[in-house]
PDB file of C-alpha atoms in Angstrom:
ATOM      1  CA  UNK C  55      19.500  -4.935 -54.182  1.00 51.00           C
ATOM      2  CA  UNK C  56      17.909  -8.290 -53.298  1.00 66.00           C
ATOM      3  CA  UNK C  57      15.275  -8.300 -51.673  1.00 69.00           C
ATOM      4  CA  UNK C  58      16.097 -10.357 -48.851  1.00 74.00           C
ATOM      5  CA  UNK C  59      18.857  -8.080 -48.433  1.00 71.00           C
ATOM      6  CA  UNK C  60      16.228  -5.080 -48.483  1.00 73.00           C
ATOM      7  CA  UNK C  61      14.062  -6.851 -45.950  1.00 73.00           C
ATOM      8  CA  UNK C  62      17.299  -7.370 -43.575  1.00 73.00           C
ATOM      9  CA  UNK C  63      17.790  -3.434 -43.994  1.00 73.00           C
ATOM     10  CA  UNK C  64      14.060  -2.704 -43.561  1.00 77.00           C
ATOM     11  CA  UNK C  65      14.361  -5.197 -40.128  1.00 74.00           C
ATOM     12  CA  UNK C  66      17.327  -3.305 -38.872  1.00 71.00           C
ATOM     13  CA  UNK C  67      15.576   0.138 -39.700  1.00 74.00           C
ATOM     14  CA  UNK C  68      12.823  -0.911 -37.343  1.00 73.00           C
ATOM     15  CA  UNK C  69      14.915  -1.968 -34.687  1.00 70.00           C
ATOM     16  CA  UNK C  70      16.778   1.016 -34.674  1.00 73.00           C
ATOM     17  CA  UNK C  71      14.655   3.644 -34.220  1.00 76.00           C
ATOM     18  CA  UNK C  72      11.931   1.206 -32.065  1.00 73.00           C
ATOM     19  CA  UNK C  73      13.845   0.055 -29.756  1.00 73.00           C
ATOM     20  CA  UNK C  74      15.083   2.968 -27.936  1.00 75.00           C
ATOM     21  CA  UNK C  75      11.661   4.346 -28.671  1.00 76.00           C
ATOM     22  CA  UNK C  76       9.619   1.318 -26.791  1.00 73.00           C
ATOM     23  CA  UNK C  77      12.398   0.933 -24.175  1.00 71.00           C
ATOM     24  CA  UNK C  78      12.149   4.741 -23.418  1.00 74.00           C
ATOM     25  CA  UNK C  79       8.095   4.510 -23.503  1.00 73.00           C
ATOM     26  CA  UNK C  80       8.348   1.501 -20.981  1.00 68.00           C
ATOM     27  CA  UNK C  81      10.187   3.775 -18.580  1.00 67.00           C
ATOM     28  CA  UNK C  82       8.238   6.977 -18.852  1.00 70.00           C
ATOM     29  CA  UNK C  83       5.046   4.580 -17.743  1.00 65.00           C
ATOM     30  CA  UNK C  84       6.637   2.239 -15.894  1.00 60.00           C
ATOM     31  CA  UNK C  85       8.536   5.252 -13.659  1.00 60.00           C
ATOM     32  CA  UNK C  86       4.624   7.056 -12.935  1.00 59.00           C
ATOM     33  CA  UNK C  87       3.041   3.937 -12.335  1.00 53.00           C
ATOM     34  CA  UNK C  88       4.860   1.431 -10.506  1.00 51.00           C
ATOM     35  CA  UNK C  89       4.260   2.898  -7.014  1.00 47.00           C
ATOM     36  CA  UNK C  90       0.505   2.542  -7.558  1.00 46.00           C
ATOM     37  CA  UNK C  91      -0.431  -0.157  -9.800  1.00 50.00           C
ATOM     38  CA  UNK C  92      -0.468  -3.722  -9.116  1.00 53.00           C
ATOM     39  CA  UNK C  93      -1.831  -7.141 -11.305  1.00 52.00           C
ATOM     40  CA  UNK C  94      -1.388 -10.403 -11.518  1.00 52.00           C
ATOM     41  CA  UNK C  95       1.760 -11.346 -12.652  1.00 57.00           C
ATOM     42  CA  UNK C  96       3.000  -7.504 -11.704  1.00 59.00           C
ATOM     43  CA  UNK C  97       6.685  -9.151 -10.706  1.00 58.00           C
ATOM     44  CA  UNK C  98       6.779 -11.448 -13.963  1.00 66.00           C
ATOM     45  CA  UNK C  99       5.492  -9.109 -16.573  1.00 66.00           C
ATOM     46  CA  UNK C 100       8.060  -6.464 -15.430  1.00 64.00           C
ATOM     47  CA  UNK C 101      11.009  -8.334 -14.888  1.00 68.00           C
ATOM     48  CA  UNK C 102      10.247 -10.294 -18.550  1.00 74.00           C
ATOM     49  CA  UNK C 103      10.276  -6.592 -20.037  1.00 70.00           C
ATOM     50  CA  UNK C 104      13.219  -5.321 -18.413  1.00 70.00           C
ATOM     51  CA  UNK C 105      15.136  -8.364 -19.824  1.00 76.00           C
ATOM     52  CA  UNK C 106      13.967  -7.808 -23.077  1.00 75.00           C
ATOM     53  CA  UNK C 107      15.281  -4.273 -22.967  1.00 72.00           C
ATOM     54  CA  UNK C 108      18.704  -5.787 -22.015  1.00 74.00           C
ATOM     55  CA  UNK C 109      18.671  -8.871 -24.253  1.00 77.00           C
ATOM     56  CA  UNK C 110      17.149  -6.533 -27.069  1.00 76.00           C
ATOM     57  CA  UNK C 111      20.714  -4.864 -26.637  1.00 75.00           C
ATOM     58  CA  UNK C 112      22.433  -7.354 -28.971  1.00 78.00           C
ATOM     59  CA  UNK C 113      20.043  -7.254 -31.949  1.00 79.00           C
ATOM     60  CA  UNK C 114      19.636  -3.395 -31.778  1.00 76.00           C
ATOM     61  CA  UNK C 115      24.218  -3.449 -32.133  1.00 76.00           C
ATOM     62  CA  UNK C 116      24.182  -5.817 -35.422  1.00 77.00           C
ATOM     63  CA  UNK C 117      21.237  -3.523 -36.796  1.00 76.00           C
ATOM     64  CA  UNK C 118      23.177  -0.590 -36.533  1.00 74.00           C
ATOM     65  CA  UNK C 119      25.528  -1.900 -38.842  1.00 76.00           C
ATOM     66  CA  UNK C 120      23.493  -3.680 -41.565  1.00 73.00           C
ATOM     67  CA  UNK C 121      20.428  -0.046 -41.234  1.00 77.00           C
ATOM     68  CA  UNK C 122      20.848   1.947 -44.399  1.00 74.00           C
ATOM     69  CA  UNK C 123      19.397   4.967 -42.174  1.00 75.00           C
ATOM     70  CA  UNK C 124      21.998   7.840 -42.241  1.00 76.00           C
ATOM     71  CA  UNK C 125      25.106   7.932 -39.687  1.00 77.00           C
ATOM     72  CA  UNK C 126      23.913  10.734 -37.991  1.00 76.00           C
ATOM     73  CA  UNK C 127      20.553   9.219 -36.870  1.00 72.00           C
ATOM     74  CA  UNK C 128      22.668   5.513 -36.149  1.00 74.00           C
ATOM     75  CA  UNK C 129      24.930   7.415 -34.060  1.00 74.00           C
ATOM     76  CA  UNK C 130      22.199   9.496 -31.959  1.00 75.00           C
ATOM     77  CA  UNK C 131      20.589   5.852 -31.555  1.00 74.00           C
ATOM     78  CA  UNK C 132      23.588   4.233 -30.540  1.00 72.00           C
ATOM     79  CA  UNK C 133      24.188   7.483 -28.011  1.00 72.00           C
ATOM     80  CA  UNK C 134      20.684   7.394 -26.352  1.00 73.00           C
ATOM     81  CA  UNK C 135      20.219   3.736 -25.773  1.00 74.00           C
ATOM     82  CA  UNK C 136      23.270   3.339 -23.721  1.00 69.00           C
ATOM     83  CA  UNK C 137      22.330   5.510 -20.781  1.00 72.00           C
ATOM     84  CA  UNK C 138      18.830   3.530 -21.379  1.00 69.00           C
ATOM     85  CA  UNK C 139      20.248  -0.017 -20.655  1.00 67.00           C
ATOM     86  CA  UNK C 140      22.535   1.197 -17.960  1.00 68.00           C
ATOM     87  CA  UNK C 141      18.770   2.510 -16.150  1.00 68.00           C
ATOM     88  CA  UNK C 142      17.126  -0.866 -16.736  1.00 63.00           C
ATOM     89  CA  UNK C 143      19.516  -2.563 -14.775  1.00 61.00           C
ATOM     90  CA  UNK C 144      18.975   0.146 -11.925  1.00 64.00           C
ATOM     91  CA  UNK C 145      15.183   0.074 -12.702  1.00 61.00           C
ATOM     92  CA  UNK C 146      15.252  -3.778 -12.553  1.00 59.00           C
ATOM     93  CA  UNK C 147      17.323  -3.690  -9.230  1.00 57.00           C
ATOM     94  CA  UNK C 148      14.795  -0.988  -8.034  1.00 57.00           C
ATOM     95  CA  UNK C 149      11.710  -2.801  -8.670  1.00 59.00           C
ATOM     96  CA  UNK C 150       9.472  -3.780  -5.478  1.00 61.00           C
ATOM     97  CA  UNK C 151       8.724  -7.541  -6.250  1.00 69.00           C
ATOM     98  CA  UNK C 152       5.740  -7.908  -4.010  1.00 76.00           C
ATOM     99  CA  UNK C 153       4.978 -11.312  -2.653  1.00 81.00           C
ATOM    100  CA  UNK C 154       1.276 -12.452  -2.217  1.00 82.00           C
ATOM    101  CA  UNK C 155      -0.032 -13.726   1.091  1.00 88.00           C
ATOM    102  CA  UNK C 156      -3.936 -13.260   0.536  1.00 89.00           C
ATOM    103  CA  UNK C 157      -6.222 -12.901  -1.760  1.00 88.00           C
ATOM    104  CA  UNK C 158     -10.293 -12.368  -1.173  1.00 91.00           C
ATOM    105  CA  UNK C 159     -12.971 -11.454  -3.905  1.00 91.00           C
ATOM    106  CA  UNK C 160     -15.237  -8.408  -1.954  1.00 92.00           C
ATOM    107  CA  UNK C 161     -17.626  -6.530  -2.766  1.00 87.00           C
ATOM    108  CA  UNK C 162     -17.042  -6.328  -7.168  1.00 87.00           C
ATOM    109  CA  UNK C 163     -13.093  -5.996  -6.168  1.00 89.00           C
ATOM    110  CA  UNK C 164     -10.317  -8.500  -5.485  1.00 88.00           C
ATOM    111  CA  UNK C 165      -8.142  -7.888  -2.649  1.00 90.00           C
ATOM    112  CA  UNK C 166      -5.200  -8.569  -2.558  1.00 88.00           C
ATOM    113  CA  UNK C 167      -2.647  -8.213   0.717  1.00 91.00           C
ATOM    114  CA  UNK C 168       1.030  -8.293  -0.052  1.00 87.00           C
ATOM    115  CA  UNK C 169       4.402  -7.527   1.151  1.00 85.00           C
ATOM    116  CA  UNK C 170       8.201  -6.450   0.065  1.00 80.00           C
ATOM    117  CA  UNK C 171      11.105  -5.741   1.832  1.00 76.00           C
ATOM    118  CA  UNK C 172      11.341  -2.651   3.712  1.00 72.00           C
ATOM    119  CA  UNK C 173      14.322  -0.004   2.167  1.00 66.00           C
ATOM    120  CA  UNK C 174      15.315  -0.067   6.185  1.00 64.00           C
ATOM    121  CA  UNK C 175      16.821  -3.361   5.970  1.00 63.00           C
ATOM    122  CA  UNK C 176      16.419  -6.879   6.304  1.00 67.00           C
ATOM    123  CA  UNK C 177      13.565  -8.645   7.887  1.00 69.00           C
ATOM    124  CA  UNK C 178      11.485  -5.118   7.851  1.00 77.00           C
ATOM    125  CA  UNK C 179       8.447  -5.434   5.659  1.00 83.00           C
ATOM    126  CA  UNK C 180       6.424  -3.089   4.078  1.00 85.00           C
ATOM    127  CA  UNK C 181       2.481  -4.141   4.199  1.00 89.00           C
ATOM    128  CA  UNK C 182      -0.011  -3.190   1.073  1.00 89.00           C
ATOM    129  CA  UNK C 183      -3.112  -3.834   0.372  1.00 91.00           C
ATOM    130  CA  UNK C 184      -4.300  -3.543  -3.536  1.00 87.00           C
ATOM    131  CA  UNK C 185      -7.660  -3.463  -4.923  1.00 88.00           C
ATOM    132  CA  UNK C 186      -7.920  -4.647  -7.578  1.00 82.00           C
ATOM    133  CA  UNK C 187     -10.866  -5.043 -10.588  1.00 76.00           C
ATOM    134  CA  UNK C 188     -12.304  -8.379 -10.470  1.00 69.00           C
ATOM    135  CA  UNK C 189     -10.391  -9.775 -13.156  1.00 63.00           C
ATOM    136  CA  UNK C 190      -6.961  -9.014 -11.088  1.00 57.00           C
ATOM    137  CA  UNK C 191      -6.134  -6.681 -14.306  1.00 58.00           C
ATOM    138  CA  UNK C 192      -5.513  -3.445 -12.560  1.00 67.00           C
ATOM    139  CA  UNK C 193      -5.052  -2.472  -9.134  1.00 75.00           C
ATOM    140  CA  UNK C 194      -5.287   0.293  -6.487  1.00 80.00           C
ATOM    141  CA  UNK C 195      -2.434   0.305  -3.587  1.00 81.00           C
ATOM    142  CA  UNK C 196      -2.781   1.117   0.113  1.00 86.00           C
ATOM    143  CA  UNK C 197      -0.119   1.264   2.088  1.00 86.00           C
ATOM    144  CA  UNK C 198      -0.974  -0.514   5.509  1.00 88.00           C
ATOM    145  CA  UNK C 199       2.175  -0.364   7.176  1.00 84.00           C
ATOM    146  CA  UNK C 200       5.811   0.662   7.340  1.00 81.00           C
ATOM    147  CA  UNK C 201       8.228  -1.336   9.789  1.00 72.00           C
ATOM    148  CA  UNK C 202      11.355   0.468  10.019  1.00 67.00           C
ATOM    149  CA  UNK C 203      13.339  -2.103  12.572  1.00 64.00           C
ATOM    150  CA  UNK C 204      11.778  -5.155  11.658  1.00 61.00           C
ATOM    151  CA  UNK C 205      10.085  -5.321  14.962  1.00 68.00           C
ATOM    152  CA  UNK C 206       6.187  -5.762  14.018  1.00 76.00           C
ATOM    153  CA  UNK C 207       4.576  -7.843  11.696  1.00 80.00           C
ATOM    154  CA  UNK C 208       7.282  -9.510   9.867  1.00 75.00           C
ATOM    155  CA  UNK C 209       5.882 -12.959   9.840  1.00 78.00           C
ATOM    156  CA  UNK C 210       3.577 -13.345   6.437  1.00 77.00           C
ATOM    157  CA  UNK C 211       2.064 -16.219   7.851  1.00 82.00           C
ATOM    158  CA  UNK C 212       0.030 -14.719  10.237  1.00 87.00           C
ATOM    159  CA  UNK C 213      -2.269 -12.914   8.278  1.00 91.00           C
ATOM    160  CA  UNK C 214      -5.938 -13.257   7.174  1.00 93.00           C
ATOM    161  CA  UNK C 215      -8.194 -10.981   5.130  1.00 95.00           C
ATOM    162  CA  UNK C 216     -11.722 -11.492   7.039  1.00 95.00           C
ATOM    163  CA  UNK C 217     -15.318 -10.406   5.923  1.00 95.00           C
ATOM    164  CA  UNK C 218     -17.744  -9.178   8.727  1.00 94.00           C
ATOM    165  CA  UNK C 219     -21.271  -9.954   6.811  1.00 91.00           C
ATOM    166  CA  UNK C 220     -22.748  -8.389   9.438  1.00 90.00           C
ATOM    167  CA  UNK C 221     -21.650  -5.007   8.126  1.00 92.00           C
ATOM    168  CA  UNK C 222     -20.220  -5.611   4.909  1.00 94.00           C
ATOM    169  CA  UNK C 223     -17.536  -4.983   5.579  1.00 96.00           C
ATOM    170  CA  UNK C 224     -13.359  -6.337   4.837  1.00 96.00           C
ATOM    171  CA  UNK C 225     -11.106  -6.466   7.806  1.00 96.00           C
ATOM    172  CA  UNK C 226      -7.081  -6.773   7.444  1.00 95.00           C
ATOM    173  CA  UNK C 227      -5.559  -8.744  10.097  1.00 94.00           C
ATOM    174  CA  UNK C 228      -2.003  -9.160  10.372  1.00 90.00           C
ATOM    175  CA  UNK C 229      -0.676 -11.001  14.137  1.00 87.00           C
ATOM    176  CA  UNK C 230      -4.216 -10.797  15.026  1.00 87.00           C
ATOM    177  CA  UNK C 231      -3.986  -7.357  15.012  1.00 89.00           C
ATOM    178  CA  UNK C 232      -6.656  -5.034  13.049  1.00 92.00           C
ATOM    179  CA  UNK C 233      -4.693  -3.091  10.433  1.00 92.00           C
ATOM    180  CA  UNK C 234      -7.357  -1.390   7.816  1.00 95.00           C
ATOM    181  CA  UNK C 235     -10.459  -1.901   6.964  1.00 96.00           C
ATOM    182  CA  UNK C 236     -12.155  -1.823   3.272  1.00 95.00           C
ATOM    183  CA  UNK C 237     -15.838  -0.134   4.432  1.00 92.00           C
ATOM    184  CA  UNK C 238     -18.051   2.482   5.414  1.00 87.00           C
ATOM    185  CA  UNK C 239     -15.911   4.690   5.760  1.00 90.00           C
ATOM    186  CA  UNK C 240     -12.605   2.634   4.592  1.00 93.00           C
ATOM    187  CA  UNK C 241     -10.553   3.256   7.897  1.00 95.00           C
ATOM    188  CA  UNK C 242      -6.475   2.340   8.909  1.00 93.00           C
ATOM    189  CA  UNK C 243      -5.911   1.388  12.865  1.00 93.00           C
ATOM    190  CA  UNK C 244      -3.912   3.506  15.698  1.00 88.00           C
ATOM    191  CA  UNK C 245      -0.787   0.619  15.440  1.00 80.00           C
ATOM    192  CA  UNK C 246      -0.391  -0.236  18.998  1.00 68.00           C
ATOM    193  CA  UNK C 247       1.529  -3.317  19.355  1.00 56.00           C
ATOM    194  CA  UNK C 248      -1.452  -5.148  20.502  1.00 60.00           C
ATOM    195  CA  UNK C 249      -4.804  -3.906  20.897  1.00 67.00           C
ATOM    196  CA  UNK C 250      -6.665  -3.447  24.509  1.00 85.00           C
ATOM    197  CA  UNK C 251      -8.585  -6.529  25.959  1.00 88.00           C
ATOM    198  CA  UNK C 252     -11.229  -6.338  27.883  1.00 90.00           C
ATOM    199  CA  UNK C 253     -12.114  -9.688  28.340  1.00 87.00           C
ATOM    200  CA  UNK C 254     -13.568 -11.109  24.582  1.00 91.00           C
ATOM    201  CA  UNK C 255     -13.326  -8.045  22.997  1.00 92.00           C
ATOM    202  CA  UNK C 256     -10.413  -5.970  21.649  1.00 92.00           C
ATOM    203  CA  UNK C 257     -10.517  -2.003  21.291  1.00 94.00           C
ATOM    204  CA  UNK C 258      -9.125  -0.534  18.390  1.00 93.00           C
ATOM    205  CA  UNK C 259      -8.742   2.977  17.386  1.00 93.00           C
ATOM    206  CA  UNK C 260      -9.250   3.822  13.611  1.00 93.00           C
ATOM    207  CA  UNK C 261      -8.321   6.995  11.600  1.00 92.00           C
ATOM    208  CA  UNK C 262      -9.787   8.501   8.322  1.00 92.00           C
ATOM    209  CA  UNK C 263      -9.422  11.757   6.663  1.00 89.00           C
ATOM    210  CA  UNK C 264     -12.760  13.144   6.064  1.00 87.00           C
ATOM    211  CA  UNK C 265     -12.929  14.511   2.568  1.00 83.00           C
ATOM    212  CA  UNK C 266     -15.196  17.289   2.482  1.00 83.00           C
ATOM    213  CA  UNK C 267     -13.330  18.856   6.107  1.00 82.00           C
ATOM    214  CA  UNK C 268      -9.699  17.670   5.772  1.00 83.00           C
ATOM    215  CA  UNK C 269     -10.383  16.872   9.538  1.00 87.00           C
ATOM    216  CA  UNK C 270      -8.513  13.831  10.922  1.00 89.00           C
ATOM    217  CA  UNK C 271     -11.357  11.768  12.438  1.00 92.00           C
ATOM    218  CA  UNK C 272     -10.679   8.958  15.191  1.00 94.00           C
ATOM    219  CA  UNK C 273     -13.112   6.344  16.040  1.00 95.00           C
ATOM    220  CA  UNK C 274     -13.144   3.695  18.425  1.00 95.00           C
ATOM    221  CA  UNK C 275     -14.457  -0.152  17.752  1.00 95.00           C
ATOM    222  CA  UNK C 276     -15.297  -2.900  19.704  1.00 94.00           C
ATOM    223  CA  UNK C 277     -14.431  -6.561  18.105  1.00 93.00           C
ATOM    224  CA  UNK C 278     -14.630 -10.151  19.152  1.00 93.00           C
ATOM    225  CA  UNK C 279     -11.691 -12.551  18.525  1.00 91.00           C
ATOM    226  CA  UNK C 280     -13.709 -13.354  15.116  1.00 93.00           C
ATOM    227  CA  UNK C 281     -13.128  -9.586  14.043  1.00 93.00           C
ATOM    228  CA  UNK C 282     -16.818  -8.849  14.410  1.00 93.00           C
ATOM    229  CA  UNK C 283     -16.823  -5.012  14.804  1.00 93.00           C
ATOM    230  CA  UNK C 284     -19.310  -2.754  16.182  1.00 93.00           C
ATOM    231  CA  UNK C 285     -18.371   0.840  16.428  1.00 94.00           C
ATOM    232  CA  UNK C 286     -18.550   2.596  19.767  1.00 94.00           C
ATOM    233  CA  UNK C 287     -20.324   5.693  20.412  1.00 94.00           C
ATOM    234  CA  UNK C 288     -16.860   7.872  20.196  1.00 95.00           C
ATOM    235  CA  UNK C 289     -15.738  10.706  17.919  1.00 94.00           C
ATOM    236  CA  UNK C 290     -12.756  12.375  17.908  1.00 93.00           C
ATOM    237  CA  UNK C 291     -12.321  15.265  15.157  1.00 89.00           C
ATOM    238  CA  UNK C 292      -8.801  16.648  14.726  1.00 86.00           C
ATOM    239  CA  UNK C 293      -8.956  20.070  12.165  1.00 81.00           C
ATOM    240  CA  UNK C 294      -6.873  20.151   8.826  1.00 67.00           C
ATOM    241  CA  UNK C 295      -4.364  22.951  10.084  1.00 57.00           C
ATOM    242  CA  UNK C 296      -4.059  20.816  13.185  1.00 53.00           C
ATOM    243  CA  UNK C 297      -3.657  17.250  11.380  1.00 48.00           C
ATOM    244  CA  UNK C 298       0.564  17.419  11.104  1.00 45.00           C
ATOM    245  CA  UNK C 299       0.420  18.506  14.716  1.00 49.00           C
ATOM    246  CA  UNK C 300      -2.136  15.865  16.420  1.00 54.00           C
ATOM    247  CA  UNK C 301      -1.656  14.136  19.500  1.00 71.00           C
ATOM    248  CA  UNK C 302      -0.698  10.518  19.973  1.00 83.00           C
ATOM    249  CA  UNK C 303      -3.885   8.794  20.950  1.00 88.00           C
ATOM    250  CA  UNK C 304      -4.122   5.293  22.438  1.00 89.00           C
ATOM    251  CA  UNK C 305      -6.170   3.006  24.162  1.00 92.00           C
ATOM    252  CA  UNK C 306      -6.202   1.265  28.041  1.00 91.00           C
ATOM    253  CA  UNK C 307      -8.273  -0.386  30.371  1.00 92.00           C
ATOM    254  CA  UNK C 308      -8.817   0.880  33.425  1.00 91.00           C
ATOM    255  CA  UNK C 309      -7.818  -1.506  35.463  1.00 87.00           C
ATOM    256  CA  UNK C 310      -9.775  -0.700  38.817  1.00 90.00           C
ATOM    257  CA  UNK C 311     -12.944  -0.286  37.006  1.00 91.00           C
ATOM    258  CA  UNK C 312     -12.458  -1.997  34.120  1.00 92.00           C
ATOM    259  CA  UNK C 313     -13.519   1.111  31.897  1.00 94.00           C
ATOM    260  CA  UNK C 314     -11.731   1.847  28.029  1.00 94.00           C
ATOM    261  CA  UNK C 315     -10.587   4.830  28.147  1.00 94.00           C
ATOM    262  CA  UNK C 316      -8.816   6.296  25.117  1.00 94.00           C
ATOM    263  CA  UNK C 317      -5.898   8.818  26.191  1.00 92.00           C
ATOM    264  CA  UNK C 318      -4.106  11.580  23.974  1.00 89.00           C
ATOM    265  CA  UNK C 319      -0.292  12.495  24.790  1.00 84.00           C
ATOM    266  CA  UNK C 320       1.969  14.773  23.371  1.00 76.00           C
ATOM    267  CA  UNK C 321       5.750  15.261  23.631  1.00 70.00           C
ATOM    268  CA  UNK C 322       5.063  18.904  25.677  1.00 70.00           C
ATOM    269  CA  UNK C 323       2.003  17.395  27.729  1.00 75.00           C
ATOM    270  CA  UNK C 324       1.219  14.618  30.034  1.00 81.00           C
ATOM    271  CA  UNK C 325      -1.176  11.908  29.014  1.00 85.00           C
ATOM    272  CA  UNK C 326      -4.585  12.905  29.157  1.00 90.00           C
ATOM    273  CA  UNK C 327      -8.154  11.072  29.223  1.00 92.00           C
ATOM    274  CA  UNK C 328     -10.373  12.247  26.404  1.00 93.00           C
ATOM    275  CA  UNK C 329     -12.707   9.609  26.170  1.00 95.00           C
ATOM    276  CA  UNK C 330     -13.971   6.926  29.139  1.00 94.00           C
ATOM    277  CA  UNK C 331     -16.547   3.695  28.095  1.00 94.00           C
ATOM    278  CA  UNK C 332     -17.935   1.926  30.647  1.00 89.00           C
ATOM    279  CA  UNK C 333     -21.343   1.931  31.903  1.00 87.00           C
ATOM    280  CA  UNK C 334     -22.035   4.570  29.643  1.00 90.00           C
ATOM    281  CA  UNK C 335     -19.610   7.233  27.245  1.00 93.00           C
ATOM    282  CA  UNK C 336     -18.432  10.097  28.879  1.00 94.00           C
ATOM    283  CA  UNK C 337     -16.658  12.649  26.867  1.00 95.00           C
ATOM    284  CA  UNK C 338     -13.558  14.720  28.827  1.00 93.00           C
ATOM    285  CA  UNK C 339     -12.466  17.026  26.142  1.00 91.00           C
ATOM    286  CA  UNK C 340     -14.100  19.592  23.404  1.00 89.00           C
ATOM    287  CA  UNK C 341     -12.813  18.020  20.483  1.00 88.00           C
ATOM    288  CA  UNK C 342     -14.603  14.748  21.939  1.00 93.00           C
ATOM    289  CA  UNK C 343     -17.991  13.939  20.705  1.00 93.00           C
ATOM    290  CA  UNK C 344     -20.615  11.086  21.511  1.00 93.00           C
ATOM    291  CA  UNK C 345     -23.047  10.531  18.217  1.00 89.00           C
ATOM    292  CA  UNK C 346     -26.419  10.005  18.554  1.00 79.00           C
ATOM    293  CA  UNK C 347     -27.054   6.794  16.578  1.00 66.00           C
TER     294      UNK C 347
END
């Protein structure tokens, strides 16, 4: 046997039992991970892999024939590799090619706020925000928002990602509204179409899940059109058992006194104050507290 002959044989060996192998590997990572990782490139990288896995079809066929591994192993090859390409193309299809609107270096991270299509249709978009290690290398998603209709937040070029220095802290803004907030806690916002004005200052209600508890906790801030912040001397604690269960809470102005009052409803109760700012806080329920600093 010459030996470019052997080498051929050798080649097709290789490509025979590594390319299911790699494709399969590729899809046992990519399948765990794709949900929750992010770089630069993400889109690129995966749809330059998924090609190769299809293209790679071809020279894995002629290698088949000109292996000198035995029938029985060409065979099983042959066998497992075609339901493998027929899942790339679904995997390809599948993939959620995020598109880029912001980026902002914070705090040793780099943010990054991006959007794909919502799986409700056309025009919906889905809202993440990924952190990401400075280099852009590997990245944690949050999910900011879900738009089932398409009615909210489907124009990318509204959006900004703005640092208060005041409190160090990274504000998402999408249609001037406050989304999430990367912070002390990090905190999501009460969507409610448009926050409550009171004349240069917006109310917003966040939400975080308090670790060590499980309790839902609500608080209430107070920003200028800048998306300067200060928190408000409000806390609402919802219990774990009670989480799945909670009350819709939103915020008004009174419009007589000009008071923000923050009011809980639930599909069995009528609306209810819980919370009134004006002169001073004034809790109305139990689960209400006003925090000393």
């Amino acid at each position: 046997m010459s030996g470019t002959l052997r080498l051929i044989r050798s080649i097709g060996n290789l490509f025979v039992i590594g390319y299911p192998l790699s494709s399969l590997l590729y899809f046992m990572w990519g399948l765990s991970m794709k949900r929750i990782v992010y770089w630069d490139g993400y889109n690129v990288l995966n749809g330059v892999i998924i090609f190769l896995i299809i293209a790679g079809f071809v020279p894995f066929s002629i290698s088949l024939f000109v292996s000198d591994l035995q029938t029985g192993w060409r065979i099983l090859a042959s066998l497992f590799v075609f339901p493998l390409l027929c899942c790339s193309a679904f995997f390809w299809m599948d993939l959620p090619f995020y598109k880029q609107v912001n980026e902002m270096q914070f705090d040793r991270h780099k943010y990054l706020l991006t959007y794909h299509n919502s799986i409700y249709g056309e025009g919906a978009y889905d809202w993440y925000l990924f952190e990401c290690a400075r280099a852009g290398i590997l990245c944690k998603a949050t999910l900011l928002y879900s738009d089932e209709y398409g009615e909210f937040y489907n124009d990318s070029s509204l959006t900004s990602l703005v640092i208060d220095e005041d409190v160090n802290e990274l504000h998402v803004v999408i249609d001037n509204d406050l989304l999430y907030t990367v912070g002390h806690p990090s905190r999501e916002y009460i969507v409610m179409a448009r926050s409550a004005q009171r004349g240069k200052y917006g109310y917003n209600l966040s939400q975080y899940k308090d670790p060590h508890t499980n309790s839902l906790i609500f608080n209430l801030y107070e920003c200028d059109a800048q998306f300067r912040c200060a928190r408000l001397p409000f806390v609402y604690s919802v219990p774990g058992q009670g989480v799945a269960a909670s009350s819709r809470l939103f915020v008004e102005i009174d419009e007589t006194t000009r008071d923000v009052h923050v009011i809980r409803q639930s599909a069995s109760q009528d609306a209810e104050l819980i919370f009134s700012y004006g002169d001073r806080p004034h809790c109305h329920v139990q689960e209400c507290s006003i925090p000393d600093d």
